[in-house]
Short mmCIF file of C-alpha atoms in Angstrom, two decimals:
data_model
loop_
_atom_site.label_atom_id
_atom_site.label_comp_id
_atom_site.label_asym_id
_atom_site.label_seq_id
_atom_site.Cartn_x
_atom_site.Cartn_y
_atom_site.Cartn_z
CA MET A 1306 150.97 70.67 14.82
CA THR A 1307 148.25 69.25 12.59
CA PRO A 1308 148.27 65.64 11.59
CA GLN A 1309 148.78 66.75 7.98
CA ALA A 1310 152.28 67.85 9.01
CA VAL A 1311 153.21 64.20 9.31
CA ASN A 1312 150.70 62.38 7.09
CA GLY A 1313 150.33 64.92 4.29
CA ASN A 1314 146.58 64.28 3.81
CA GLY A 1315 145.79 63.04 7.29
CA THR A 1316 145.70 59.37 6.16
CA GLY A 1317 149.38 58.70 5.42
CA GLY A 1318 149.08 59.61 1.71
CA GLY A 1319 151.84 60.22 -0.78
CA ALA A 1320 154.59 62.78 -0.32
CA PRO A 1321 154.02 66.29 -1.78
CA ALA A 1322 156.48 67.84 -4.20
CA ALA A 1323 157.69 70.54 -1.81
CA PRO A 1324 158.89 70.12 1.82
CA GLU A 1325 156.29 70.85 4.53
CA ARG A 1326 156.54 74.29 6.12
CA TRP A 1327 155.17 74.66 9.63
CA ARG A 1328 152.01 76.71 10.04
CA GLU A 1329 152.37 80.21 11.48
CA ARG A 1330 150.87 81.38 14.78
CA GLU A 1331 147.24 82.32 14.56
CA ASP A 1332 147.86 85.59 16.43
CA GLU A 1333 150.30 86.90 13.77
CA ASP A 1334 148.59 89.74 11.92
CA SER A 1335 148.59 89.88 8.13
CA LEU A 1336 151.43 92.49 7.95
CA PHE A 1337 153.68 90.32 10.14
CA ARG A 1338 152.93 87.22 8.08
CA GLN A 1339 153.68 89.11 4.86
CA LEU A 1340 156.96 90.31 6.33
CA ARG A 1341 157.88 86.72 7.29
CA LEU A 1342 156.99 85.56 3.76
CA THR A 1343 159.20 88.29 2.24
CA VAL A 1344 162.20 87.28 4.42
CA ARG A 1345 161.57 83.55 3.75
CA GLN A 1346 161.33 84.03 -0.01
CA GLY A 1347 164.45 86.10 -0.12
CA LEU A 1348 166.41 83.39 1.70
CA GLU A 1349 164.91 80.59 -0.43
CA VAL A 1350 165.60 82.35 -3.75
CA ASP A 1351 169.05 83.84 -3.07
CA GLY A 1352 170.18 82.09 0.12
CA ASP A 1353 171.68 78.89 -1.31
CA THR A 1354 175.09 80.11 -0.19
CA PRO A 1355 176.23 81.99 2.95
CA GLY A 1356 177.04 85.03 0.83
CA GLY A 1357 173.74 84.88 -0.93
CA ALA A 1358 171.89 84.57 2.43
CA TRP A 1359 173.74 87.64 3.77
CA GLU A 1360 172.85 89.58 0.61
CA ALA A 1361 169.20 88.47 0.88
CA LEU A 1362 169.02 89.67 4.51
CA THR A 1363 170.51 93.03 3.40
CA GLN A 1364 168.08 93.30 0.49
CA VAL A 1365 165.01 92.80 2.69
CA GLY A 1366 166.38 95.44 5.10
CA ALA A 1367 167.08 93.25 8.10
CA TRP A 1368 169.60 95.77 9.50
CA GLU A 1369 167.08 98.61 9.23
CA PHE A 1370 164.66 96.43 11.18
CA ALA A 1371 167.10 96.46 14.11
CA LEU A 1372 168.17 100.13 14.11
CA PRO A 1373 166.22 102.80 16.01
CA ILE A 1374 164.45 105.58 14.03
CA GLU A 1375 166.95 108.26 15.20
CA LYS A 1376 169.64 106.12 13.45
CA ASP A 1377 167.70 105.99 10.21
CA GLY A 1378 166.26 102.58 11.00
CA LEU A 1379 162.74 101.17 11.15
CA ASP A 1380 162.78 99.94 14.79
CA LEU A 1381 160.29 97.19 14.06
CA GLY A 1382 160.74 95.52 17.38
CA GLN A 1383 162.14 92.26 18.81
CA ALA A 1384 159.29 90.12 17.52
CA VAL A 1385 160.27 90.94 13.97
CA LEU A 1386 164.00 90.36 14.64
CA ALA A 1387 163.16 87.03 16.29
CA MET A 1388 161.28 86.04 13.11
CA VAL A 1389 164.27 87.02 10.97
CA CYS A 1390 166.57 84.90 13.14
CA GLU A 1391 164.20 81.93 12.95
CA GLU A 1392 164.02 82.10 9.12
CA ALA A 1393 167.82 82.47 8.88
CA GLY A 1394 168.26 79.41 11.12
CA ASN A 1395 165.87 77.46 8.94
CA SER A 1396 168.01 78.33 5.88
CA MET A 1397 171.00 76.68 7.61
CA GLN A 1398 173.46 79.22 6.25
CA PRO A 1399 176.29 79.97 8.75
CA VAL A 1400 176.07 83.76 8.87
CA PRO A 1401 176.75 85.79 12.00
CA LEU A 1402 173.22 87.18 12.33
CA PRO A 1403 172.74 87.30 16.12
CA ASP A 1404 176.29 88.65 16.43
CA THR A 1405 175.61 91.52 14.03
CA LEU A 1406 172.27 92.30 15.70
CA LEU A 1407 173.99 92.41 19.07
CA ALA A 1408 176.66 94.77 17.67
CA LEU A 1409 174.08 97.06 16.11
CA ASP A 1410 172.17 97.14 19.38
CA LEU A 1411 175.28 98.17 21.31
CA VAL A 1412 176.60 100.72 18.88
CA SER A 1413 173.23 102.43 18.20
CA GLY A 1414 172.58 102.68 21.95
CA LEU A 1415 175.85 104.27 22.95
CA GLY A 1416 174.45 107.81 22.79
CA PRO A 1417 177.02 110.49 23.85
CA LEU A 1418 179.60 107.69 24.36
CA ALA A 1419 179.55 106.72 20.63
CA PRO A 1420 182.75 107.33 18.73
CA GLU A 1421 182.62 109.79 15.81
CA SER A 1422 182.86 106.89 13.36
CA ALA A 1423 179.72 105.21 14.75
CA ASP A 1424 177.33 106.44 12.11
CA ALA A 1425 179.75 105.52 9.30
CA LEU A 1426 180.07 102.05 10.86
CA LEU A 1427 176.24 101.59 10.98
CA ASP A 1428 175.97 102.64 7.35
CA ARG A 1429 178.55 99.98 6.38
CA VAL A 1430 176.59 97.34 8.21
CA ARG A 1431 173.38 98.58 6.62
CA THR A 1432 174.73 98.03 3.14
CA GLY A 1433 175.97 94.51 4.00
CA GLU A 1434 179.59 95.56 3.68
CA LEU A 1435 180.57 94.86 7.26
CA PRO A 1436 179.51 91.56 8.84
CA LEU A 1437 180.17 91.66 12.58
CA ALA A 1438 181.03 88.55 14.62
CA VAL A 1439 181.32 87.98 18.35
CA PRO A 1440 184.14 85.49 19.04
CA GLY A 1441 183.07 82.95 21.65
CA ARG A 1442 179.87 83.07 23.66
CA LEU A 1443 177.27 85.87 23.61
CA PRO A 1444 176.57 87.56 26.93
CA ASP A 1445 174.18 85.61 29.11
CA PRO A 1446 170.71 87.00 29.85
CA ARG A 1447 172.08 88.89 32.83
CA GLY A 1448 174.74 90.49 30.68
CA VAL A 1449 177.58 88.51 32.19
CA VAL A 1450 180.66 88.36 29.94
CA PRO A 1451 181.72 84.79 29.12
CA PRO A 1452 185.23 83.60 30.01
CA GLY A 1453 187.96 83.22 27.42
CA ILE A 1454 189.23 86.76 26.65
CA THR A 1455 190.65 89.12 29.23
CA TRP A 1456 191.71 92.79 29.05
CA LYS A 1457 194.00 95.07 30.93
CA PRO A 1458 194.64 98.84 30.62
CA ASP A 1459 197.37 99.95 28.23
CA GLY A 1460 199.08 102.75 30.03
CA ASP A 1461 200.96 103.91 26.92
CA THR A 1462 197.99 104.58 24.64
CA GLY A 1463 194.94 104.73 26.94
CA GLY A 1464 193.54 101.68 25.20
CA VAL A 1465 193.47 98.07 26.27
CA VAL A 1466 195.48 94.92 25.80
CA LEU A 1467 193.53 91.79 24.89
CA THR A 1468 194.64 88.20 25.67
CA GLY A 1469 192.88 84.86 25.07
CA ALA A 1470 190.77 83.05 22.54
CA GLY A 1471 187.08 83.03 21.62
CA GLY A 1472 185.08 80.66 19.42
CA PRO A 1473 183.39 79.20 17.67
CA PHE A 1474 181.35 81.70 15.63
CA ALA A 1475 179.62 81.43 12.21
CA ALA A 1476 182.04 82.32 9.42
CA GLY A 1477 180.12 81.63 6.23
CA VAL A 1478 180.80 85.23 5.29
CA GLY A 1479 184.13 86.69 6.32
CA ALA A 1480 183.75 88.99 9.34
CA GLY A 1481 184.72 92.55 8.60
CA ALA A 1482 185.12 93.29 12.30
CA LEU A 1483 184.98 91.53 15.67
CA LEU A 1484 182.92 92.74 18.65
CA VAL A 1485 185.04 91.42 21.48
CA LEU A 1486 183.58 90.93 24.94
CA ALA A 1487 186.39 90.69 27.54
CA SER A 1488 186.55 90.55 31.31
CA GLY A 1489 189.21 92.42 33.34
CA PRO A 1490 190.17 94.11 36.54
CA ASP A 1491 187.56 96.87 36.24
CA GLY A 1492 184.65 94.79 34.96
CA PRO A 1493 183.68 93.95 31.36
CA CYS A 1494 184.98 95.68 28.29
CA VAL A 1495 183.50 95.88 24.77
CA VAL A 1496 185.96 96.44 21.91
CA LEU A 1497 185.39 96.73 18.16
CA VAL A 1498 188.32 95.31 16.18
CA GLU A 1499 188.29 95.84 12.39
CA LEU A 1500 190.02 93.08 10.48
CA PRO A 1501 192.79 92.51 9.58
CA ALA A 1502 194.45 93.70 12.78
CA ALA A 1503 197.88 93.13 14.20
CA GLY A 1504 197.95 90.51 16.92
CA VAL A 1505 194.56 89.05 15.94
CA GLN A 1506 194.33 85.62 14.29
CA VAL A 1507 191.04 84.36 12.86
CA ARG A 1508 191.40 80.59 12.61
CA PRO A 1509 189.05 78.40 10.60
CA LEU A 1510 187.78 75.39 12.51
CA ARG A 1511 186.68 72.11 11.07
CA ASP A 1512 182.98 72.43 10.40
CA HIS A 1513 182.20 68.66 10.13
CA GLY A 1514 179.26 69.48 7.81
CA GLY A 1515 177.58 72.15 9.98
CA GLY A 1516 178.87 75.15 8.01
CA ALA A 1517 181.96 77.37 8.11
CA VAL A 1518 183.03 78.23 11.63
CA SER A 1519 186.06 80.07 13.10
CA SER A 1520 187.70 81.19 16.30
CA ALA A 1521 189.75 84.24 17.13
CA VAL A 1522 193.04 84.37 19.10
CA PHE A 1523 194.39 87.51 20.81
CA ASP A 1524 198.07 87.47 21.86
CA GLU A 1525 198.75 90.62 23.87
CA THR A 1526 196.84 92.59 21.24
CA ARG A 1527 197.00 96.32 21.71
CA ILE A 1528 193.71 98.04 20.99
CA PRO A 1529 193.65 101.83 20.61
CA ALA A 1530 191.35 103.93 22.83
CA GLU A 1531 189.09 104.86 19.92
CA SER A 1532 188.24 101.17 19.39
CA VAL A 1533 187.14 100.69 22.97
CA LEU A 1534 183.35 101.15 22.98
CA LEU A 1535 182.59 100.52 26.66
CA ARG A 1536 184.21 99.35 29.84
CA GLY A 1537 183.50 99.15 33.52
CA LEU A 1538 180.08 100.08 34.87
CA ALA A 1539 178.87 101.50 31.54
CA ALA A 1540 179.68 98.14 29.87
CA GLU A 1541 177.80 96.24 32.57
CA HIS A 1542 174.65 98.27 32.07
CA ALA A 1543 174.75 98.01 28.27
CA LEU A 1544 175.45 94.29 28.30
CA ALA A 1545 172.58 93.69 30.76
CA ARG A 1546 170.27 95.30 28.19
CA VAL A 1547 171.55 93.54 25.12
CA GLY A 1548 171.97 90.16 26.95
CA LEU A 1549 168.17 89.79 27.08
CA ARG A 1550 167.89 90.47 23.35
CA ALA A 1551 170.75 88.16 22.49
CA ALA A 1552 169.04 85.33 24.34
CA VAL A 1553 165.78 85.83 22.34
CA HIS A 1554 167.64 86.13 19.07
CA GLN A 1555 169.76 82.99 19.68
CA ALA A 1556 166.69 81.07 20.81
CA SER A 1557 164.94 82.05 17.56
CA LEU A 1558 167.95 80.92 15.50
CA LEU A 1559 167.94 77.55 17.30
CA ALA A 1560 164.19 77.17 16.66
CA GLY A 1561 164.91 77.67 12.97
CA ILE A 1562 167.68 75.07 13.02
CA THR A 1563 165.26 72.63 14.68
CA ALA A 1564 162.62 73.33 12.04
CA ALA A 1565 165.17 72.64 9.30
CA ALA A 1566 166.02 69.26 10.88
CA LEU A 1567 162.36 68.31 11.15
CA THR A 1568 161.73 69.34 7.54
CA ALA A 1569 164.32 66.79 6.57
CA VAL A 1570 162.78 64.14 8.84
CA VAL A 1571 159.25 64.58 7.52
CA SER A 1572 160.57 64.33 3.94
CA ARG A 1573 162.51 61.21 4.92
CA ILE A 1574 159.64 59.25 6.50
CA ARG A 1575 157.32 60.12 3.68
CA GLY A 1576 159.74 58.93 1.00
CA ARG A 1577 161.45 55.99 2.70
CA GLN A 1578 159.87 52.60 2.13
CA GLN A 1579 160.04 49.75 4.70
CA PHE A 1580 158.10 46.43 4.57
CA GLY A 1581 156.40 47.62 1.37
CA GLN A 1582 155.00 50.94 2.57
CA ALA A 1583 156.21 54.40 3.52
CA LEU A 1584 157.69 54.89 7.00
CA VAL A 1585 155.05 57.49 7.70
CA LYS A 1586 152.43 54.69 7.76
CA HIS A 1587 154.19 52.89 10.60
CA GLN A 1588 152.95 53.97 14.02
CA GLY A 1589 156.35 54.05 15.78
CA PRO A 1590 158.11 56.59 13.49
CA ARG A 1591 154.93 58.59 13.01
CA LEU A 1592 154.30 59.04 16.76
CA ARG A 1593 157.99 59.79 17.37
CA VAL A 1594 157.97 62.54 14.73
CA ALA A 1595 154.68 63.93 16.06
CA GLY A 1596 156.29 64.31 19.41
CA LEU A 1597 159.24 66.20 17.95
CA LEU A 1598 156.87 68.48 16.00
CA ALA A 1599 155.01 69.25 19.24
CA ARG A 1600 158.29 70.21 20.95
CA LEU A 1601 159.11 72.52 18.07
CA ASP A 1602 155.69 74.15 18.25
CA ALA A 1603 156.10 74.68 21.98
CA VAL A 1604 159.52 76.34 21.51
CA ARG A 1605 158.27 78.60 18.73
CA TRP A 1606 155.36 79.78 20.85
CA ALA A 1607 157.67 80.42 23.82
CA VAL A 1608 160.13 82.40 21.67
CA GLY A 1609 157.34 84.46 20.11
CA ASP A 1610 155.84 85.27 23.51
CA ALA A 1611 159.30 86.17 24.93
CA ALA A 1612 159.95 88.52 21.98
CA ARG A 1613 156.67 90.30 22.63
CA ASP A 1614 157.37 90.53 26.33
CA LEU A 1615 160.78 92.02 25.49
CA ASP A 1616 159.12 94.65 23.29
CA GLU A 1617 156.83 95.58 26.20
CA GLY A 1618 159.59 95.58 28.83
CA ARG A 1619 158.25 92.57 30.72
CA LEU A 1620 160.92 89.99 30.04
CA THR A 1621 163.20 89.29 33.00
CA PRO A 1622 166.72 87.76 32.97
CA GLY A 1623 165.40 84.66 34.74
CA GLU A 1624 162.68 84.13 32.06
CA ALA A 1625 165.21 84.71 29.26
CA ALA A 1626 167.64 82.17 30.80
CA GLY A 1627 164.84 79.63 31.02
CA LEU A 1628 163.90 80.28 27.38
CA ILE A 1629 167.36 79.80 25.99
CA ALA A 1630 167.91 76.73 28.13
CA LEU A 1631 164.63 75.15 26.91
CA THR A 1632 165.36 75.99 23.31
CA ALA A 1633 168.95 74.68 23.48
CA GLU A 1634 167.89 71.38 25.04
CA THR A 1635 165.09 70.96 22.55
CA THR A 1636 167.38 71.69 19.57
CA LEU A 1637 169.97 69.18 20.85
CA ASP A 1638 167.35 66.47 21.46
CA VAL A 1639 165.48 67.00 18.26
CA THR A 1640 168.53 67.06 15.98
CA ARG A 1641 169.88 63.94 17.66
CA ASP A 1642 166.61 62.11 17.13
CA ALA A 1643 166.51 63.37 13.56
CA VAL A 1644 169.88 61.68 12.91
CA HIS A 1645 168.49 58.40 14.40
CA LEU A 1646 165.33 58.59 12.28
CA HIS A 1647 167.45 58.93 9.16
CA GLY A 1648 169.44 55.79 9.97
CA ALA A 1649 172.92 55.52 8.40
CA SER A 1650 172.15 58.31 5.95
CA GLY A 1651 171.84 60.71 8.93
CA LEU A 1652 175.61 60.39 9.40
CA VAL A 1653 176.49 61.64 5.90
CA ARG A 1654 178.47 64.78 6.40
CA ASP A 1655 176.88 66.69 3.53
CA GLY A 1656 173.32 65.78 4.56
CA LEU A 1657 171.00 68.44 5.90
CA VAL A 1658 170.12 66.57 9.09
CA ALA A 1659 173.81 65.91 9.90
CA GLY A 1660 174.60 69.56 9.37
CA CYS A 1661 171.77 70.59 11.67
CA TYR A 1662 173.07 68.25 14.38
CA ARG A 1663 176.66 69.40 14.10
CA ARG A 1664 175.82 73.09 14.05
CA ALA A 1665 173.39 72.75 16.95
CA ALA A 1666 176.25 71.22 18.95
CA TRP A 1667 177.93 74.62 19.33
CA GLU A 1668 175.13 77.11 18.61
CA ALA A 1669 173.18 75.67 21.58
CA MET A 1670 176.02 76.71 23.91
CA ARG A 1671 176.56 80.34 22.80
CA CYS A 1672 174.60 81.85 25.67
CA GLY A 1673 175.90 79.24 28.16
CA ARG A 1674 175.35 75.60 28.98
CA PRO A 1675 171.70 74.64 29.50
CA ALA A 1676 172.33 73.39 33.05
CA GLN A 1677 173.91 76.74 34.01
CA LEU A 1678 171.07 78.62 32.37
CA TRP A 1679 168.42 76.59 34.28
CA ASP A 1680 170.29 77.44 37.49
CA THR A 1681 170.23 81.10 36.53
CA ALA A 1682 166.53 80.88 35.74
CA ALA A 1683 165.84 79.34 39.15
CA HIS A 1684 167.80 81.92 41.13
CA THR A 1685 167.28 85.14 39.12
CA PRO A 1686 164.03 87.17 39.24
#
């Protein structure tokens, strides 16, 4: 990060009218940068509410970015989707973006196993009508289903019975359906539950300033066979594929949240006066913020490189686990330091930096705890 990111003019000058935006990677081509600018402007103009952010993502065609060409999508690749997730994280609107991308990835890749209603479901997502949420954790980079929800066969209907609870997940826009990942006697199971549904309770959780968040509870919920997308070995193979992508998408979202926190910090130290001069002129805060900016740059480069490796089929589960562990730790550390640099105002519930800190507390765990992910990275090729 350049010195101007902290000092404005390199000498500790006055604060500019608009918040600093971090410079883009030099290897981004002009078309990619224009696409990033389009997404960013859409979120800045219309994304002042979760509903507005969801509409903005729909208007720029984010769902077409994710779908393959044979499903009437654009198939722009994981580097573009990672960029969209980063910009959405920076907007700090609690929308289930990585969840919906994971669901699109699974449904569009079902092939002959896809239910007859799959195309109609994708069309509803494409128009922004059907936000999809994953209750609880996303699959880890190896595709392992997280604990919390279990399934067993329903001998009467040929479907499954779900039991357990999953959460939290972003609920700024009401989920039209839940993509449930459950573990059971014959391996993992992937179920699509349209809401409202009998035996399924979506419970709002206290957001503490980080944005609307919910959990889902299943109490011996009977799911018909047509709503069961995958189970057993087929589910294991599909989740191993989408687990890599989910890790990159979630890491990108966390990088965006980190950038939002640091935007607030830079604005704070430029505008806050202490001992007759702006905080940015004091060496202690300036060096501390410079270190945080360097960590953000490192994470953004790592995520961008991982997305490109994913597009080229080179990203391994071990590398993806290390990426999400690094990003999660960085986000937790940076948002905590951002609260400290704000002083007492950093604890205000409605403040941006407090919201970043509280949202990071659960978003950083959605692919697993960093310690577990580092262990996976160390023992997985």
